[in-house]
Amino acid sequence: MTRSLRRDLYAVVAAALLVTAAVLVGRHIQDTSRTLFVDWPPLLASWGPHLGPGTPVAVLLAIATVAYGPALAARLPWRTLLPATWGAATAWIFSLALIDGWDRGIARRLTTRYEYLQVIDRFHDIPAALRDFTQHILLDSPDNWPAHIAGHPPAATLTFVLLDRVGLRGGGWAGMWCITVGATACVAVLVTIRALADETLARRAAPFLVLAPAAVWMGTSADAYFAAVAAWAVALLALAVTRRSLSWAGASGLLFGLTCYLSYGLTLVALIAAAVLVLGRHGIRERPALLVPLLAGLAVVPAAFTLAGFDWWEAYRLLVTRYHQGAGGIRPYGYWVWANLACTVLITGPATAAGLRRTGAVPIHRRAATPDRAAETRLALLIAAALLALLIADLSGMSKAETERIWLPFAVWLLPSCAMLPHPRAWLTGQVVLALLLNHLLLTGW
């Protein structure tokens, strides 16, 4: 066993110990004080071993992707690899969701009392609903919004309102929207890596993006949809700065604006965008006009919502109050500030723990000016920006529990660290075993 591989295993063991500590300490806190508000800490889940119609499909898909995924990712033409990656990711998420059955796994996920579909009928007059949106955020306000509606800017809810308006009504359509759109996040990440680092690293990352344990929570959670929008905002920015494209810059700005109106916490994606601008600084120097459509696109969604009467800053201020009125004000920060990271281990898997270890070593040990090592350094900067965003979200105290779902938009940017690992099939096996165990042993929900 090489020294590097031994260090990888040390990182995996450390990650496993973190999860174990979060389970044991969390179990003690929940049993004694019941202040965590989760049944199976650190996850919002309950113990419930089960099988379902998705079980055989998920197992067969996992075996096939582990066996053939790395080779296919290396050989397929790039234009074929992208839709193939999206198709495989969609199938993986869908099969995992169906382990819980169609009704519980997909159709009812977005119809619970906390979710967006509960308020569709309150948006029959969309301009009026936007003007009054902030009046219903606090718990003691009249007709207060359910948790997820109050916890997000109205673009999140409007997505499902518009789906309903075009005839795609009910939890089934909403769930399929989140799965199919959410699965495109892995394609956006690949596009970004190829543009800013190199194609080889993107190809090596592809199977890990497909078989991520995060898929357990991407089917079906609106956060999967948010992750995809944020990822494409970053991807289009990467294309804009590397191709000197004004149109890609404008489209990227538009999606960044939408991202901020889907989730308040996704303003931290600006750190990943900053890394893209640093990596693509030569393109900006050669064509500084790229900043004009970028900023113009960025202003569109905020301007539209502001003119419609929604005040983002006031809504966020009220959300902070609402957060502390509910479970967020009771959940102990001293536990969740590190247990959230255990949740991140579970959604990104053991391979990512080892990959992040190698990513951290890149700037120290790989200074030789070879193309491969330069590409790894650029990828390391992108991953580091995502990790920094995640850590800031953690320290803010506004992410206590449920981060296995809430942090999906950041987690997808940690998975490419697996591209630096040797023996991909062995590491992929660890990823799928974790995902299958989580989905078959626990009943997840939010």
XYZ file of C-alpha atoms in Angstrom:
446
model
C 0.000 0.000 0.000
C 1.421 3.382 -1.003
C 1.764 6.255 1.444
C -0.770 8.308 -0.507
C -3.381 5.544 -0.398
C -2.766 5.052 3.303
C -3.453 8.755 3.877
C -6.641 8.443 1.829
C -7.809 5.681 4.146
C -6.939 7.787 7.184
C -9.213 10.505 5.800
C -12.024 7.982 5.313
C -11.591 6.662 8.851
C -11.659 10.209 10.240
C -14.864 10.911 8.299
C -16.415 7.677 9.585
C -15.492 8.598 13.165
C -17.104 12.014 12.699
C -20.353 10.371 11.560
C -20.207 7.862 14.417
C -19.710 10.629 16.957
C -22.602 12.616 15.468
C -24.883 9.562 15.717
C -23.923 8.663 19.295
C -23.842 12.197 20.706
C -26.976 13.128 18.793
C -28.795 10.064 20.070
C -27.887 10.994 23.643
C -29.026 14.617 23.239
C -32.265 13.609 21.575
C -33.046 10.968 24.195
C -32.328 13.274 27.139
C -33.430 16.752 26.062
C -35.213 16.193 22.725
C -33.850 19.453 21.330
C -32.526 18.155 17.999
C -35.942 17.602 16.370
C -34.658 14.694 14.294
C -35.387 11.011 14.900
C -32.081 9.608 13.634
C -29.413 12.258 14.237
C -27.659 13.769 12.485
C -30.104 13.043 9.645
C -33.750 14.013 9.485
C -34.794 10.399 9.139
C -36.158 7.444 11.068
C -35.026 3.852 11.308
C -37.045 1.672 8.954
C -35.359 -1.125 6.996
C -37.324 -1.749 3.805
C -37.205 -2.825 0.174
C -39.159 -1.389 -2.713
C -39.740 -1.519 -6.473
C -36.629 0.587 -7.023
C -34.356 -1.860 -5.202
C -33.437 -4.224 -8.078
C -33.073 -1.342 -10.537
C -30.832 0.633 -8.181
C -28.635 -2.391 -7.475
C -28.267 -3.317 -11.151
C -27.610 0.297 -12.141
C -24.977 0.623 -9.428
C -23.209 -2.581 -10.516
C -23.260 -1.569 -14.182
C -21.997 1.960 -13.540
C -19.218 0.810 -11.211
C -18.129 -1.832 -13.725
C -18.335 0.199 -16.935
C -18.737 3.841 -15.894
C -15.068 4.871 -15.643
C -14.187 3.271 -18.987
C -17.195 4.768 -20.770
C -16.535 8.184 -19.257
C -12.989 8.039 -20.630
C -13.950 6.918 -24.144
C -17.315 8.426 -25.074
C -17.286 11.527 -27.275
C -17.800 14.599 -25.118
C -21.134 15.452 -26.744
C -22.338 11.944 -25.941
C -20.912 11.847 -22.431
C -22.960 14.804 -21.211
C -26.446 13.419 -22.014
C -25.297 9.947 -20.939
C -24.229 11.364 -17.571
C -27.534 13.160 -17.167
C -29.490 10.020 -18.098
C -27.526 7.834 -15.697
C -27.853 10.361 -12.858
C -31.599 10.650 -13.478
C -31.977 6.873 -13.437
C -29.930 6.574 -10.216
C -31.940 9.259 -8.396
C -35.242 7.856 -9.682
C -34.426 4.268 -8.729
C -33.369 5.303 -5.222
C -36.584 7.297 -4.772
C -38.641 4.281 -5.869
C -37.140 2.185 -3.069
C -39.748 4.025 -0.982
C -42.383 3.444 -3.667
C -43.975 5.914 -6.065
C -46.352 7.426 -3.509
C -44.016 7.945 -0.556
C -40.827 8.251 -2.571
C -41.970 10.767 -5.172
C -45.638 11.789 -5.323
C -46.092 12.853 -1.675
C -42.667 14.363 -0.947
C -43.621 17.886 -2.040
C -47.200 17.790 -0.748
C -46.585 17.600 3.018
C -47.679 20.403 5.325
C -44.215 21.987 5.085
C -44.017 22.031 1.303
C -44.680 24.288 -1.655
C -47.710 22.539 -3.103
C -49.699 23.346 0.030
C -49.993 27.011 -0.998
C -50.666 26.769 -4.745
C -54.203 28.091 -4.308
C -52.929 31.162 -2.457
C -51.120 32.312 -5.626
C -54.154 32.680 -7.881
C -53.235 36.371 -8.012
C -49.434 36.237 -8.285
C -48.709 40.010 -8.059
C -50.878 40.308 -4.938
C -49.225 37.243 -3.376
C -45.783 38.745 -3.976
C -46.771 42.095 -2.486
C -48.073 40.381 0.652
C -45.416 37.665 0.845
C -43.494 39.164 3.762
C -46.713 39.649 5.755
C -47.004 35.885 6.302
C -43.435 34.877 7.187
C -43.511 35.147 10.983
C -45.187 32.380 12.964
C -47.532 34.820 14.690
C -48.587 36.484 11.443
C -52.037 35.760 9.977
C -52.102 32.713 7.678
C -48.353 32.240 8.129
C -46.587 30.392 5.367
C -45.546 26.754 5.894
C -41.881 26.280 6.797
C -40.367 25.846 3.345
C -42.348 28.688 1.766
C -41.423 31.071 4.584
C -37.805 29.882 4.448
C -37.248 30.726 0.776
C -37.755 33.693 -1.531
C -40.918 33.366 -3.642
C -39.230 32.160 -6.856
C -39.098 28.716 -5.235
C -42.859 28.598 -4.700
C -43.596 30.286 -8.030
C -41.846 27.440 -9.837
C -44.471 24.988 -8.618
C -47.282 27.492 -9.124
C -46.257 27.831 -12.778
C -45.989 24.055 -13.184
C -49.557 23.850 -11.913
C -50.657 26.604 -14.320
C -49.327 24.736 -17.358
C -51.134 21.553 -16.340
C -48.348 19.674 -14.530
C -50.315 19.465 -11.300
C -49.713 17.487 -8.154
C -46.827 15.934 -6.313
C -45.924 13.455 -9.034
C -45.158 16.121 -11.619
C -43.429 18.319 -9.037
C -41.266 15.383 -7.956
C -40.322 14.463 -11.505
C -39.436 18.101 -12.199
C -37.003 18.133 -9.272
C -35.457 14.811 -10.315
C -35.007 15.544 -14.009
C -33.828 19.124 -13.553
C -31.779 18.321 -10.461
C -29.892 15.573 -12.316
C -28.574 18.158 -14.783
C -26.420 19.626 -11.998
C -23.805 16.941 -12.649
C -23.657 17.974 -16.317
C -23.134 21.610 -15.318
C -20.272 20.605 -13.030
C -18.635 18.618 -15.845
C -18.946 21.565 -18.233
C -17.328 23.825 -15.629
C -14.414 21.469 -14.944
C -13.694 21.018 -18.645
C -13.744 24.775 -19.231
C -11.590 25.756 -16.251
C -9.385 22.703 -15.614
C -9.318 20.048 -18.326
C -11.439 17.396 -19.976
C -9.587 14.453 -18.465
C -10.462 15.517 -14.926
C -14.065 16.085 -15.937
C -14.271 12.581 -17.406
C -12.764 11.059 -14.263
C -15.274 12.940 -12.105
C -18.325 11.890 -14.143
C -19.042 8.466 -12.527
C -18.719 9.975 -9.049
C -21.186 12.715 -9.904
C -23.622 10.102 -11.195
C -23.414 7.719 -8.229
C -23.260 10.285 -5.453
C -24.998 9.297 -2.191
C -26.555 12.768 -2.410
C -28.980 11.188 -4.888
C -30.881 9.812 -1.887
C -31.964 13.392 -1.111
C -32.125 14.695 -4.677
C -35.185 12.549 -5.272
C -37.329 14.404 -4.580
C -36.326 17.654 -2.956
C -36.691 21.146 -4.317
C -33.085 21.676 -3.251
C -32.051 19.400 -6.126
C -33.690 21.864 -8.506
C -31.962 24.765 -6.703
C -28.635 22.944 -7.001
C -29.080 22.600 -10.756
C -29.911 26.282 -11.291
C -26.903 27.361 -9.222
C -24.624 24.863 -10.982
C -25.663 26.075 -14.427
C -25.109 29.692 -13.365
C -21.521 28.735 -12.522
C -21.106 26.624 -15.678
C -22.303 29.404 -17.981
C -19.961 31.836 -16.251
C -17.084 29.435 -16.861
C -18.021 29.252 -20.549
C -18.339 33.025 -20.714
C -14.858 33.751 -19.368
C -13.118 30.992 -21.316
C -14.883 31.641 -24.635
C -15.170 35.417 -24.192
C -18.913 35.097 -24.849
C -21.233 37.989 -24.041
C -24.341 35.825 -24.415
C -23.091 33.189 -21.960
C -22.231 35.994 -19.526
C -25.745 37.419 -19.733
C -27.338 33.987 -19.287
C -25.098 33.286 -16.307
C -26.076 36.560 -14.657
C -29.742 35.772 -15.203
C -29.383 32.396 -13.475
C -27.362 33.864 -10.614
C -30.181 36.335 -10.021
C -32.726 33.520 -10.065
C -30.568 31.476 -7.680
C -30.714 34.235 -5.062
C -34.520 34.255 -5.314
C -34.783 30.481 -4.932
C -32.868 30.293 -1.638
C -31.351 32.952 0.601
C -28.413 30.718 1.479
C -27.433 30.337 -2.157
C -26.045 33.851 -2.181
C -22.924 31.987 -0.988
C -22.598 30.565 -4.501
C -20.969 33.939 -5.146
C -17.806 32.430 -3.648
C -17.763 29.721 -6.319
C -18.446 32.382 -8.940
C -15.502 34.379 -7.591
C -13.261 31.336 -8.034
C -14.453 31.070 -11.640
C -13.621 34.726 -12.240
C -10.160 34.232 -10.760
C -9.535 31.169 -12.922
C -10.885 32.948 -15.993
C -9.277 36.311 -15.312
C -7.340 36.258 -18.588
C -10.593 36.118 -20.518
C -11.959 39.067 -18.574
C -8.770 41.064 -19.149
C -8.992 40.419 -22.866
C -12.698 41.262 -22.967
C -13.762 43.313 -19.918
C -17.095 43.970 -21.631
C -18.110 40.509 -20.353
C -18.957 42.130 -17.028
C -21.660 44.288 -18.614
C -24.087 41.510 -19.679
C -23.168 39.547 -16.540
C -24.249 42.382 -14.261
C -27.224 43.258 -16.477
C -28.447 39.657 -16.376
C -27.861 39.540 -12.633
C -30.196 42.518 -12.162
C -33.175 41.111 -14.106
C -34.760 38.767 -11.543
C -34.158 41.029 -8.510
C -35.607 43.986 -10.427
C -38.677 41.992 -11.468
C -39.449 40.840 -7.943
C -38.737 44.250 -6.444
C -41.064 45.953 -8.921
C -43.689 43.323 -8.101
C -43.486 44.396 -4.458
C -41.272 41.756 -2.854
C -38.490 43.094 -0.609
C -35.691 40.467 -0.430
C -33.860 42.122 2.471
C -36.985 42.596 4.563
C -38.004 39.004 3.889
C -34.618 37.711 4.981
C -34.758 39.786 8.168
C -38.161 38.295 8.977
C -36.933 34.815 8.103
C -34.170 35.082 10.705
C -36.838 35.892 13.282
C -39.050 33.026 12.036
C -36.091 30.640 12.172
C -35.541 31.377 15.842
C -39.271 31.164 16.559
C -39.261 27.514 15.522
C -36.969 24.515 15.883
C -33.994 26.540 14.663
C -34.087 28.567 17.866
C -34.007 25.431 20.017
C -31.589 23.157 18.170
C -28.179 23.432 19.898
C -25.562 25.208 17.808
C -22.778 23.430 19.690
C -23.907 20.091 18.263
C -25.002 21.043 14.778
C -21.939 23.138 13.948
C -19.962 19.888 13.621
C -22.788 17.386 13.094
C -23.732 19.249 9.902
C -20.334 18.214 8.570
C -21.180 14.599 9.385
C -24.278 15.031 7.207
C -21.986 16.276 4.441
C -19.890 13.118 4.770
C -23.037 11.038 4.287
C -24.186 12.874 1.158
C -20.766 13.013 -0.493
C -19.466 9.606 0.602
C -16.124 8.112 1.638
C -14.556 8.745 -1.768
C -15.056 12.482 -1.347
C -13.373 12.387 2.063
C -10.317 10.869 0.387
C -10.652 13.191 -2.601
C -10.720 16.273 -0.396
C -7.587 15.007 1.325
C -5.846 14.877 -2.049
C -7.316 18.245 -3.024
C -5.810 19.828 0.067
C -2.425 18.396 -0.861
C -2.470 19.738 -4.429
C -1.108 23.269 -3.793
C 1.645 21.872 -1.546
C 2.926 18.883 -3.459
C 2.044 19.597 -7.087
C 3.792 22.763 -8.086
C 5.492 21.342 -11.156
C 4.358 23.243 -14.199
C 2.974 20.246 -16.082
C -0.463 20.575 -17.718
C -1.985 17.793 -15.591
C -0.820 19.288 -12.341
C -1.853 22.785 -13.348
C -5.340 21.448 -14.128
C -5.532 19.784 -10.719
C -4.554 23.056 -9.063
C -7.344 24.899 -10.898
C -9.859 22.239 -9.905
C -8.619 22.413 -6.308
C -9.349 26.155 -6.218
C -12.918 25.571 -7.426
C -13.493 22.856 -4.816
C -11.953 25.007 -2.086
C -14.386 27.828 -2.888
C -17.338 25.438 -2.561
C -15.974 24.101 0.717
C -15.526 27.648 2.028
C -19.140 28.484 1.120
C -20.327 25.385 2.957
C -18.280 26.235 6.055
C -19.624 29.798 6.143
C -23.173 28.424 5.909
C -22.321 26.121 8.797
C -20.837 28.809 11.033
C -23.733 31.183 10.342
C -26.042 29.179 12.593
C -28.800 29.362 9.965
C -28.164 25.768 8.913
C -28.856 23.540 11.898
C -30.038 20.100 10.737
C -31.457 19.016 7.364
C -28.194 20.007 5.713
C -28.193 16.656 3.901
C -30.838 18.395 1.776
C -30.097 22.096 2.167
C -26.412 21.796 1.236
C -26.921 19.826 -1.989
C -26.005 22.909 -4.091
C -22.583 22.998 -2.391
C -22.074 19.234 -2.133
C -22.136 18.749 -5.920
C -18.962 20.858 -6.124
C -17.104 18.694 -3.597
C -17.677 15.470 -5.564
C -15.186 16.363 -8.371
C -12.386 15.932 -5.831
C -12.856 12.203 -6.491
C -11.313 12.752 -9.928
C -7.926 12.796 -8.197
C -8.329 9.282 -6.798
C -6.723 6.171 -8.307
C -8.690 2.907 -8.593
C -12.066 4.563 -9.304
C -14.067 1.317 -9.258
C -13.073 0.590 -5.659
C -14.045 4.066 -4.526
C -17.286 3.997 -6.521
C -18.203 0.754 -4.791
C -17.934 2.490 -1.432
C -20.164 5.302 -2.699
C -22.973 3.058 -3.916
C -22.870 0.794 -0.865
C -23.344 3.840 1.360
C -26.210 5.194 -0.777
C -28.010 1.842 -0.894
C -27.625 1.292 2.850
C -28.929 4.757 3.678
C -31.936 4.416 1.403
C -32.830 0.870 2.533
C -32.258 1.292 6.271
C -33.650 4.778 6.819
C -36.894 6.531 5.950
C -35.743 9.992 4.932
C -37.974 13.017 4.838
C -38.137 16.748 5.427
